[in-house]
XYZ file of C-alpha atoms in Angstrom:
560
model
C -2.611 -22.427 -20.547
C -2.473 -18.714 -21.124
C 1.194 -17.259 -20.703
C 1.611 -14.640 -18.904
C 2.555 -10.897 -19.408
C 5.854 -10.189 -18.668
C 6.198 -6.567 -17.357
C 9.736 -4.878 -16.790
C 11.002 -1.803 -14.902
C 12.049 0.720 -16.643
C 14.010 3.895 -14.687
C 15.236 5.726 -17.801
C 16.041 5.465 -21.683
C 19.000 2.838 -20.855
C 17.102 0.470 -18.952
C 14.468 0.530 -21.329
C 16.542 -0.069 -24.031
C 17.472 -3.118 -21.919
C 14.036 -4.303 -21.126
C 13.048 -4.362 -24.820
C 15.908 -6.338 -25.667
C 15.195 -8.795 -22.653
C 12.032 -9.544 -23.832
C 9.422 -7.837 -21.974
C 5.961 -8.177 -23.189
C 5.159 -4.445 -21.522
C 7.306 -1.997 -19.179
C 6.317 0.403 -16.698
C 8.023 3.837 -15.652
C 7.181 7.232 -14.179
C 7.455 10.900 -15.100
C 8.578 13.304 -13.042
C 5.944 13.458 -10.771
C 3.174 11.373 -8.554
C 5.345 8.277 -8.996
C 6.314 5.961 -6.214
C 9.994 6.012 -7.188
C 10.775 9.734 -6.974
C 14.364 9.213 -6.903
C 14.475 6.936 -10.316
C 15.567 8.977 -13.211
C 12.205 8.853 -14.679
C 10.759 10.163 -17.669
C 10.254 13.744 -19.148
C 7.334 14.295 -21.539
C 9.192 14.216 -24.920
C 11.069 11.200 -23.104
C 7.370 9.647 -22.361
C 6.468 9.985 -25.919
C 9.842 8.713 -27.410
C 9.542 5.733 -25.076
C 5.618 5.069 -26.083
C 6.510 4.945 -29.663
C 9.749 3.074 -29.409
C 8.064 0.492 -27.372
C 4.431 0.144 -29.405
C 6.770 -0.160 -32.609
C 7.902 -3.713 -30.895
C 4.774 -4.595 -30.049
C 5.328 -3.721 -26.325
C 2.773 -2.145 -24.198
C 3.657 0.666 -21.747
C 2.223 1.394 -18.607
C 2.935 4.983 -16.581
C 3.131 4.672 -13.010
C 0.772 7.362 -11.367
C 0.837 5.721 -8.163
C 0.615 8.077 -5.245
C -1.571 8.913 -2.760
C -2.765 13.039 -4.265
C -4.119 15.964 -1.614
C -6.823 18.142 -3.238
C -3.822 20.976 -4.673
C -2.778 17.726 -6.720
C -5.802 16.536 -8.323
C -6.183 18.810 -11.264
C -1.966 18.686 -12.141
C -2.133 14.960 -11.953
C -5.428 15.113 -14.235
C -3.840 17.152 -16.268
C -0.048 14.747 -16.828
C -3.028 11.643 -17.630
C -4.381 13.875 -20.478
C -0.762 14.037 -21.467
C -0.022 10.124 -21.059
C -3.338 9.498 -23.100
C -2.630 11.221 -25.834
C 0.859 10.275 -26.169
C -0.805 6.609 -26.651
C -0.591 5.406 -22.784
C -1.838 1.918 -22.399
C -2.573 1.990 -18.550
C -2.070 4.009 -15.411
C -0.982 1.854 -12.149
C -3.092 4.096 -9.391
C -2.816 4.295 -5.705
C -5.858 6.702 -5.161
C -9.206 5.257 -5.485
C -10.224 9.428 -5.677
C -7.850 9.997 -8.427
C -9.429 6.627 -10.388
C -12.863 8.180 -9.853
C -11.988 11.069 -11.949
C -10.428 9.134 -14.814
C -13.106 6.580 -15.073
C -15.059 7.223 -18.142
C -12.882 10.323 -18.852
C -10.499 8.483 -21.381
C -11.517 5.759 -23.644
C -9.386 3.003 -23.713
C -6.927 4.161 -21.020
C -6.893 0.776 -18.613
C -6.931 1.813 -14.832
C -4.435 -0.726 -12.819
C -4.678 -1.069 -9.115
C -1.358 -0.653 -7.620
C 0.528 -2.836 -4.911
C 0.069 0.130 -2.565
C -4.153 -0.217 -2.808
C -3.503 -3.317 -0.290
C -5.178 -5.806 -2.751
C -5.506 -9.041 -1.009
C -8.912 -10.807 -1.489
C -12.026 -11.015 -4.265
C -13.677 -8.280 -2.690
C -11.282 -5.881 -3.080
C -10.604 -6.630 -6.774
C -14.609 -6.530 -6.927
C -14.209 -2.793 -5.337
C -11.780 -2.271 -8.289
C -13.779 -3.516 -11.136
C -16.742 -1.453 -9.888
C -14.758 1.525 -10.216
C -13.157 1.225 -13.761
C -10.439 -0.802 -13.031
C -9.573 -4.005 -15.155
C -6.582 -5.071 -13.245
C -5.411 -5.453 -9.403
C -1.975 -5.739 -8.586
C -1.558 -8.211 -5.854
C -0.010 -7.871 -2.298
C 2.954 -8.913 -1.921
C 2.510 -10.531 1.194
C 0.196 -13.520 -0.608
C 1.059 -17.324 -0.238
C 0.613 -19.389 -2.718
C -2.395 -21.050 -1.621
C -4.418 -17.080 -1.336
C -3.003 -16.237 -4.872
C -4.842 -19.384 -6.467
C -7.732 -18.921 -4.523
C -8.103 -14.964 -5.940
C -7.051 -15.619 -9.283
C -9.487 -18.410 -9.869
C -12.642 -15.374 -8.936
C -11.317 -12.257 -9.538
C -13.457 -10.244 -11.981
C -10.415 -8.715 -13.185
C -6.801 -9.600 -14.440
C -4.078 -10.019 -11.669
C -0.601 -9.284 -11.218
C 1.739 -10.331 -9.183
C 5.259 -9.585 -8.385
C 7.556 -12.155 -9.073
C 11.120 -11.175 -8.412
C 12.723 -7.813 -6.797
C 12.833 -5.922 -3.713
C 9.746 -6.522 -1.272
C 9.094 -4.458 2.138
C 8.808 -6.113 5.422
C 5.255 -4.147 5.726
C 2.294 -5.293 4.229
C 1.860 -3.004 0.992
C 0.274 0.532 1.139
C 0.233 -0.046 4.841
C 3.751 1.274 5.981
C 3.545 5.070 7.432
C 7.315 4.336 9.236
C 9.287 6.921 6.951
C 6.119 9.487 7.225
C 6.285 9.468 10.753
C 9.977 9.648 11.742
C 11.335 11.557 9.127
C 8.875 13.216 7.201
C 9.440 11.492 3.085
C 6.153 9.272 2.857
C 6.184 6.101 0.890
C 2.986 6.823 0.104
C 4.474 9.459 -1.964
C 7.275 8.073 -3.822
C 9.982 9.405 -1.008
C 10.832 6.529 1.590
C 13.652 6.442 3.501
C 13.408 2.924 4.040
C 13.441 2.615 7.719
C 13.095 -1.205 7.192
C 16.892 -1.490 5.759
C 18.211 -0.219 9.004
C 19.543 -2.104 12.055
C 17.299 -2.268 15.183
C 17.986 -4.070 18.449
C 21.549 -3.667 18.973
C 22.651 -4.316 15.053
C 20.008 -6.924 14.244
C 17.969 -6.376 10.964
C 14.303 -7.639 11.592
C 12.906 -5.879 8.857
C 15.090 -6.299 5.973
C 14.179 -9.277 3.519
C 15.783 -10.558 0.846
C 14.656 -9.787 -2.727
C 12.087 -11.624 -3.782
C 12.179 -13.976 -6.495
C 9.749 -16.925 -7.705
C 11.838 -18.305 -10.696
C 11.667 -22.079 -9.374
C 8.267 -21.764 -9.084
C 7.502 -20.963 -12.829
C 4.587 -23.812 -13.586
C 3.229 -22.980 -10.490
C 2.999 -19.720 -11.606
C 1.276 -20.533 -15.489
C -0.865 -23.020 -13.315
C -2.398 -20.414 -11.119
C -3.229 -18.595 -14.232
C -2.193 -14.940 -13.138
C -2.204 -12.365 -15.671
C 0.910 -10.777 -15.897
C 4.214 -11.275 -14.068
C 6.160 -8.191 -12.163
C 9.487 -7.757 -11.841
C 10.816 -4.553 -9.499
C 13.704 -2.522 -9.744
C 13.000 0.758 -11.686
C 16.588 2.444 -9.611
C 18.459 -0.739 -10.562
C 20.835 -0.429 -13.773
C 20.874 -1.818 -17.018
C 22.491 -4.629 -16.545
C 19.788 -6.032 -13.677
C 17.021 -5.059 -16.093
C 18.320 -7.070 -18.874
C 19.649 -10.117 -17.229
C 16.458 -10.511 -14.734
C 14.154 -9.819 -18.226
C 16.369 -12.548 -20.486
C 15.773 -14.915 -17.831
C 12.476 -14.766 -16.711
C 11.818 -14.666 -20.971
C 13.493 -17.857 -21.356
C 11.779 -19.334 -18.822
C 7.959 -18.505 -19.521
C 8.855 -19.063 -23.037
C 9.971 -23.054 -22.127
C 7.365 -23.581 -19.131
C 10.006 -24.374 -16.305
C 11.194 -23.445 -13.294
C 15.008 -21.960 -13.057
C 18.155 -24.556 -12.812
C 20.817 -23.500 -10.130
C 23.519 -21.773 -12.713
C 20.390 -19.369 -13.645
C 19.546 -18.804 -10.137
C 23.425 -18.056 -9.547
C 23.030 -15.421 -12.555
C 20.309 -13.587 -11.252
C 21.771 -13.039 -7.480
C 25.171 -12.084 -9.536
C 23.398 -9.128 -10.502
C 21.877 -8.349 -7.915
C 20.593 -10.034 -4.377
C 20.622 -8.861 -0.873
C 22.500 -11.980 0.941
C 20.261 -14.429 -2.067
C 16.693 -14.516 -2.810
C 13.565 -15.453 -0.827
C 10.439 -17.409 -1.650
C 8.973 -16.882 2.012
C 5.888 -15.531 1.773
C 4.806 -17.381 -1.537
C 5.471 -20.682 0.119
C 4.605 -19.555 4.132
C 7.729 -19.983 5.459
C 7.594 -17.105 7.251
C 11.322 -17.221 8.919
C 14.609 -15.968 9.471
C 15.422 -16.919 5.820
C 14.010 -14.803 4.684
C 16.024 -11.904 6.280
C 19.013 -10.221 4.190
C 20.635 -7.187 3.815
C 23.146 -5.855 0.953
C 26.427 -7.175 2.145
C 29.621 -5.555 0.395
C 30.319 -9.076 -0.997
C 27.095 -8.550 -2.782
C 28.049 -5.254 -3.930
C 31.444 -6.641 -5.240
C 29.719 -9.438 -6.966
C 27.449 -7.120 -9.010
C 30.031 -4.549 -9.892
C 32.081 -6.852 -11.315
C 29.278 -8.442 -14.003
C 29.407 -6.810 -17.426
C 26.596 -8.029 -19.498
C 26.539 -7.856 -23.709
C 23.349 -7.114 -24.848
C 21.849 -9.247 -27.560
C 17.936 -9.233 -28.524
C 15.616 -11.896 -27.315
C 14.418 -12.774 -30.939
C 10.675 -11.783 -29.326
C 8.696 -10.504 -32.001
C 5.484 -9.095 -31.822
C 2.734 -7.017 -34.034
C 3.223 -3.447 -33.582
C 0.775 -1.910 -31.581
C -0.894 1.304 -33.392
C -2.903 3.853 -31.237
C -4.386 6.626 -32.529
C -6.077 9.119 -29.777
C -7.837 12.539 -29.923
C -6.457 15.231 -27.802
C -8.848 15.646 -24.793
C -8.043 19.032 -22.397
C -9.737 17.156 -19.088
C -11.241 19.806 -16.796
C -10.701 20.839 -13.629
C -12.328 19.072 -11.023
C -15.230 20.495 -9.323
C -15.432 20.001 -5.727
C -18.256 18.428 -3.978
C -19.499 21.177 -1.565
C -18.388 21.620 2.037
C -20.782 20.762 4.591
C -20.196 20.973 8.142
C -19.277 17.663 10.085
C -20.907 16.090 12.669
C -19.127 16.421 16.529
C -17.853 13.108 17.621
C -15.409 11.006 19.353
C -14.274 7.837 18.583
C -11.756 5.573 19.944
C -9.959 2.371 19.593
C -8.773 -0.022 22.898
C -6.335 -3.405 21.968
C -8.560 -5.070 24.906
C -11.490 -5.240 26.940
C -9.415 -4.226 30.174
C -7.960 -0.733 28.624
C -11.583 0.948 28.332
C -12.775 3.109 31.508
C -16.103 3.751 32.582
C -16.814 6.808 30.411
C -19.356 8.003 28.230
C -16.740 10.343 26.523
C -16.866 8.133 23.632
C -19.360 8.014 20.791
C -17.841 4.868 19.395
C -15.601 1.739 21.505
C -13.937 -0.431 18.945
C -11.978 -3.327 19.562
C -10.144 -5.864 17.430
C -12.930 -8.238 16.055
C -11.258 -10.996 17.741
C -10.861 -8.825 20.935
C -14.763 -7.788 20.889
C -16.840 -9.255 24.485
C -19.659 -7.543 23.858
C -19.603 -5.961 27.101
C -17.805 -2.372 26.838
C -17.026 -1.438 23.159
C -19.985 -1.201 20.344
C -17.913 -1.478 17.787
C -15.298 -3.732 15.982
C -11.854 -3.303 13.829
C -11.660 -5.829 11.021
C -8.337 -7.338 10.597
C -6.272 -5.191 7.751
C -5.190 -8.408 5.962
C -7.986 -10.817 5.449
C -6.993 -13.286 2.785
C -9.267 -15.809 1.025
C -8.549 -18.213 3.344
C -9.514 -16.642 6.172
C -13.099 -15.338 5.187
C -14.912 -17.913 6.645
C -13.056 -17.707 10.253
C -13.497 -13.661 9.692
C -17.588 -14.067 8.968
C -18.177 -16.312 11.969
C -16.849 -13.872 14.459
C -18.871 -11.191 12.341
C -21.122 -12.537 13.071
C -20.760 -13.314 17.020
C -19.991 -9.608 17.327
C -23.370 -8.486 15.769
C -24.764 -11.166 17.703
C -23.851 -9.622 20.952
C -23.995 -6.096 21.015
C -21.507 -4.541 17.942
C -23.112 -1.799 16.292
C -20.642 -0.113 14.382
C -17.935 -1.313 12.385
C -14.059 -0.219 10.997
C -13.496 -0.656 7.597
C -9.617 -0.446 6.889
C -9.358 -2.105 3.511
C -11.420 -2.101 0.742
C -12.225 -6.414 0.640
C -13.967 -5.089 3.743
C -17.111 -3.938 2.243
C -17.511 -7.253 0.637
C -17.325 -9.161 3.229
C -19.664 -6.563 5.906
C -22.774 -6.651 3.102
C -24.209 -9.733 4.624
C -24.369 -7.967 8.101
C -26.204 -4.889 9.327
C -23.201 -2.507 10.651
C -22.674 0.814 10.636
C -19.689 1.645 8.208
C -16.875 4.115 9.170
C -13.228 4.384 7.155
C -10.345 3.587 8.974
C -7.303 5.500 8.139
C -6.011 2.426 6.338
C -7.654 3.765 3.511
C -5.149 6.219 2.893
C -7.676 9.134 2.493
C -5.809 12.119 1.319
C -8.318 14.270 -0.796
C -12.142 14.991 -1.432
C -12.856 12.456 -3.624
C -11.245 9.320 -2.403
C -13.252 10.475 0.968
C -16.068 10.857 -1.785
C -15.190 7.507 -3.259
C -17.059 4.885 -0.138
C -20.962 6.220 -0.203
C -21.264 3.053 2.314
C -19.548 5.073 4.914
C -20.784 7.093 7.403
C -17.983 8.778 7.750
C -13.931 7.790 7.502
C -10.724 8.788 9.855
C -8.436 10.801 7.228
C -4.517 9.679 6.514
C -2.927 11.075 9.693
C 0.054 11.962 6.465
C -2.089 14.870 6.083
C -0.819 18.536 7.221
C -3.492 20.970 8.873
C -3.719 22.981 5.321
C -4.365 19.298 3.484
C -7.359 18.795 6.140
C -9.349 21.673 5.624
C -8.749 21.588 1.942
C -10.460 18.308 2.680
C -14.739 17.821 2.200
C -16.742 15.026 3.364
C -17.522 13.323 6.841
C -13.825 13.190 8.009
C -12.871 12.147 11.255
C -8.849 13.107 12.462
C -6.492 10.883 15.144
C -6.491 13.391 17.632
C -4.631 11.135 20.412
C -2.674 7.872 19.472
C 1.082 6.018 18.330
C -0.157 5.886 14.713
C 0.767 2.059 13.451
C 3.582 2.711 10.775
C 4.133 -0.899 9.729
C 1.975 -3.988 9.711
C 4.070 -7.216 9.534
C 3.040 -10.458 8.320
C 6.392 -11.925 9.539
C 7.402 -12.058 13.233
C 9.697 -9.675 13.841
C 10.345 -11.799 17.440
C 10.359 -8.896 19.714
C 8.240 -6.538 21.319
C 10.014 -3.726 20.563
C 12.110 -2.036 17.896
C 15.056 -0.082 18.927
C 17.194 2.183 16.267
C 20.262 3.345 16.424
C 19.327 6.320 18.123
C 17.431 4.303 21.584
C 14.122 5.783 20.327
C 11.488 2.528 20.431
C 8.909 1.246 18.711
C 6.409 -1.085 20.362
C 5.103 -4.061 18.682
C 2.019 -5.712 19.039
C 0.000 -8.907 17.691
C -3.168 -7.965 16.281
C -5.771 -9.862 13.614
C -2.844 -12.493 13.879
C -0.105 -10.000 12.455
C 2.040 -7.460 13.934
C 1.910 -3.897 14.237
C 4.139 -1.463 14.699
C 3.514 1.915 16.623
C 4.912 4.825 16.863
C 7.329 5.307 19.159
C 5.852 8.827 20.459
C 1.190 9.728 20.319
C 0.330 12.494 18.293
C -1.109 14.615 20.827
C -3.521 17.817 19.887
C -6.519 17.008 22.311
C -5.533 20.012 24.344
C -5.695 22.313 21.110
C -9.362 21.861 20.822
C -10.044 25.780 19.390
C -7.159 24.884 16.899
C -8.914 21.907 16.181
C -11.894 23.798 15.196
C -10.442 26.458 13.441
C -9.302 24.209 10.980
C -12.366 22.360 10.111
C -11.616 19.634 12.418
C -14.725 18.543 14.285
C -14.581 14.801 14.478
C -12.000 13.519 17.047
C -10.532 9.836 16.637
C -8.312 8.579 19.892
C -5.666 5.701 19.694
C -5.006 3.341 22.730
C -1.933 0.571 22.466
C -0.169 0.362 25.041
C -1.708 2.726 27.640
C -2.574 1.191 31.022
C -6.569 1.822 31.661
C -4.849 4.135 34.750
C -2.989 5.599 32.008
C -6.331 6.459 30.156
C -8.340 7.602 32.528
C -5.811 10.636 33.393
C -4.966 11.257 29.537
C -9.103 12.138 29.545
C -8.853 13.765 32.440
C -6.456 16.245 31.063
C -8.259 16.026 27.906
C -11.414 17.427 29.581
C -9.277 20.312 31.198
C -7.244 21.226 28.037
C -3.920 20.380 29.561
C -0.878 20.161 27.589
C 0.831 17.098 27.314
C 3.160 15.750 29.576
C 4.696 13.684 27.430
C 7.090 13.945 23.973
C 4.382 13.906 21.067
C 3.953 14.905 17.513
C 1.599 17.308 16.372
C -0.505 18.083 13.315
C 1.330 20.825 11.231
């Protein structure tokens, strides 16, 4: 039985000290920019190539987190900092932008590509996806039972990680857009506001979990056979780094699973009301709720930790790299987009008798094959639920469904064995040319409504916009047990059950179907409408006004 990797945070020169001494196998940080902890200290280029050599001396690999989503304006700075990180002696880049990974692939020899959390990684097909494109390792969703981790591990073509103690979000990874839409500092970007840590219906906290942490469920863990182990917390101290690395060490090292004085050690440190094991072992309840009580706070302040080294030795690892100046990339050329409209209805009953539409898509388990043509696959589609998600494929080809909405990467895996037509969905997280570039299966794709009116025209492919819709900002694999979110501030979010999770809308549409010579101005041709919670009365009047270029009626956000 293979042990595992065991890979450490690391938010400055301190906490890496403190992750080498722990015993990590390899750490992972970010430099001052494209990193999905922004407000970390983070790592300067001499720091980067201090920290590379101090680590490879120990035999320690590094890997450099480059793991945002990048507009065009980004690309050739970004491609420039992984020159940088590959000649400083980089191992691997953790990536978040399938566009940004086609550029790299090939460029640098020996530079491993990693799929970060925020790629939505969930099934065989989408760690298929990866290895087609470079990559030799997927970092898994946090949202996996144990059961759907086996089950991938035991096909992926690739090497899988998995994170095994930490902070987790209440949204399924990559797929929150709550802190984008209400206040402007994306996740995708490194800049959340975490929305989720803040109290909703009347003081309640329905989206803030626990940390995570799996260290009773150690041979489990070296049974399933996952490559390396991940432990969050690159803004956490020293002290957290260390103690969390020493233990997990000790552990791996003698095969077992964590006795109760070591689980009482690691909350010491740090915990937000204790750990949770929920979604590993699908008990998917209020225990899994928590929130950092001052008694917590107190608890942690008051540990002072002496650092001693592990004893973990290791060859040094020597790498010895050519300076390579990658170029700037070249654009593919611009080429006018097709006119369309395209919507999406939660059921049968919302859609009016209209021939406004190009393309009807419902929810595949929502498709009749009377009034829509085409279906949305459910984001999350684990290994377990293939089979249940081909059959009504199937059924829905069967009886009318023409096109079909591809919001995940797995997706294409599965949608080979049927003859669909393939548009993106804006789960994708399309943000420049090349990721847009990056899915020749696709006819065309709706772009990441994070994108500014600038960022869209900058943008070349087939690219379709939300023009009308509550964009979903968080999809929940845990009940939240209401039907609507309500912050401090009265504004509400509705929830809905969809694909047998729950979504989250926004609480107001984006509205900019009345600005239709705007629209056009800047390059945006291809119209893509939203419908949640609208009535089909509702629906029929919003097209009405549509039609007549009236201004909406209602609060909405707008494009900028």
């Amino acid at each position: 039985m293979k042990k595992p990797e065991l890979l450490c945070p690391v938010g400055g020169a301190d906490t890496l000290q403190a992750a080498l001494l722990g015993g990590a196998d390899a750490v992972y940080f970010g430099g001052t920019d494209f990193n999905a902890r922004m407000n970390a200290k983070n790592f300067s280029r001499d720091e980067i190539r201090r920290a590379m050599t101090k680590c490879h001396d120990k035999g320690v690999r590094v890997y450099v987190t480059l793991n945002t989503l990048l507009t065009d304006r980004n690309l050739s700075p970004a491609l420039d900092f992984a020159g940088f990180l590959y000649e400083a002696g980089c191992d691997g880049l953790i990536l978040a932008d399938i566009g940004f990974s086609s550029l790299l692939n090939g460029t640098f020899p020996g530079l491993e590509l990693h799929g970060s959390t925020q790629m939505s990684g969930h099934s065989v097909g989408a760690a298929e996806f990866l290895k087609e494109r470079g990559f030799s390792r997927m970092v898994l969703a946090r949202e996996m039972d144990r059961e759907n981790i086996s089950l991938l591990c035991k096909e992926s073509p690739i090497e899988t990680e998995l994170f095994v103690h930490g902070a987790i979000c209440a949204s399924a990874s990559g797929q929150c857009l709550m802190s984008s839409m209400i206040g402007d500092r994306s996740g995708n970007r490194g800049e959340c506001a975490q929305p989720c840590r803040l109290p909703y219906n009347g003081g309640k906290y329905p989206l803030s979990f626990r940390d995570l942490c799996l260290a009773t469920h150690v041979p489990e863990l070296l049974e399933i056979g996952i490559s390396s182990l991940k432990i969050e917390g690159r803004m956490k101290s020293p002290e957290y780094v260390y103690t969390v690395a020493r233990t997990w060490r000790t552990l791996l090292d003698e095969a077992r699973p964590a006795t109760e004085k070591e689980m009482a050690r690691l909350a010491g440190i740090f915990s937000r009301s204790g750990f949770t094991d929920g979604y590993f072992v699908k008990d998917l309840s209020a225990s899994m709720l928590g929130t950092r009580t001052e008694r917590d706070k107190a608890q942690s302040a008051t540990r002072r930790i002496r650092f001693s080294d592990s004893g973990r030795t290791a060859e040094p690892i020597r790498v010895f790299r050519k300076k390579l100046v990658p170029q700037a990339p070249a654009l593919p050329p611009r080429k006018k987009s097709r006119f369309h409209r395209s919507a999406r209805f939660q059921n049968a009953e919302q859609i009016p008798e209209t021939d406004f539409f190009h393309e009807i898509y419902l929810p595949l388990e929502a498709f009749d094959g009377k009034k829509a043509n085409g279906v949305l696959l459910p984001p999350v589609i684990f290994p377990s639920e293939e089979t249940r998600v081909r059959q009504m494929l199937a059924f829905a080809r069967e009886t009318g469904a023409r096109h079909a909405m591809v919001g995940n990467i797995g997706h294409l895996r599965l949608l080979k064995e049927f003859d669909f037509i393939l548009h993106g969905d804006f789960r994708l997280n399309i943000t420049n040319s090349f990721s847009l570039g990056s899915f020749p299966e696709l006819t065309d794709a709706v772009i990441s409504p994070e994108l500014n009116s600038s960022q869209i025209r900058d943008l070349r492919g087939e690219k379709s916009v939300v023009v009308y819709g509550r964009i979903p900002v968080m999809l929940l694999e845990k009940d939240p047990e209401t039907n609507l979110l309500c912050d401090r501030k009265g504004v509400k979010f509705p929830v809905l059950r969809e694909g047998g999770r729950f979504v989250v809308y926004n609480s107001v549409p984006f509205y900019m179907a009345d600005k239709k010579k705007l629209l056009k101005e800047k390059g945006i041709e291809s119209h893509h409408y939203i419908f949640s919670v609208e009535s089909k009365k509702e629906i029929e009047k919003l097209l009405s006004d549509f039609k007549q270029g009236k201004e909406a009626e209602i609060p909405v956000k707008r494009i900028k």
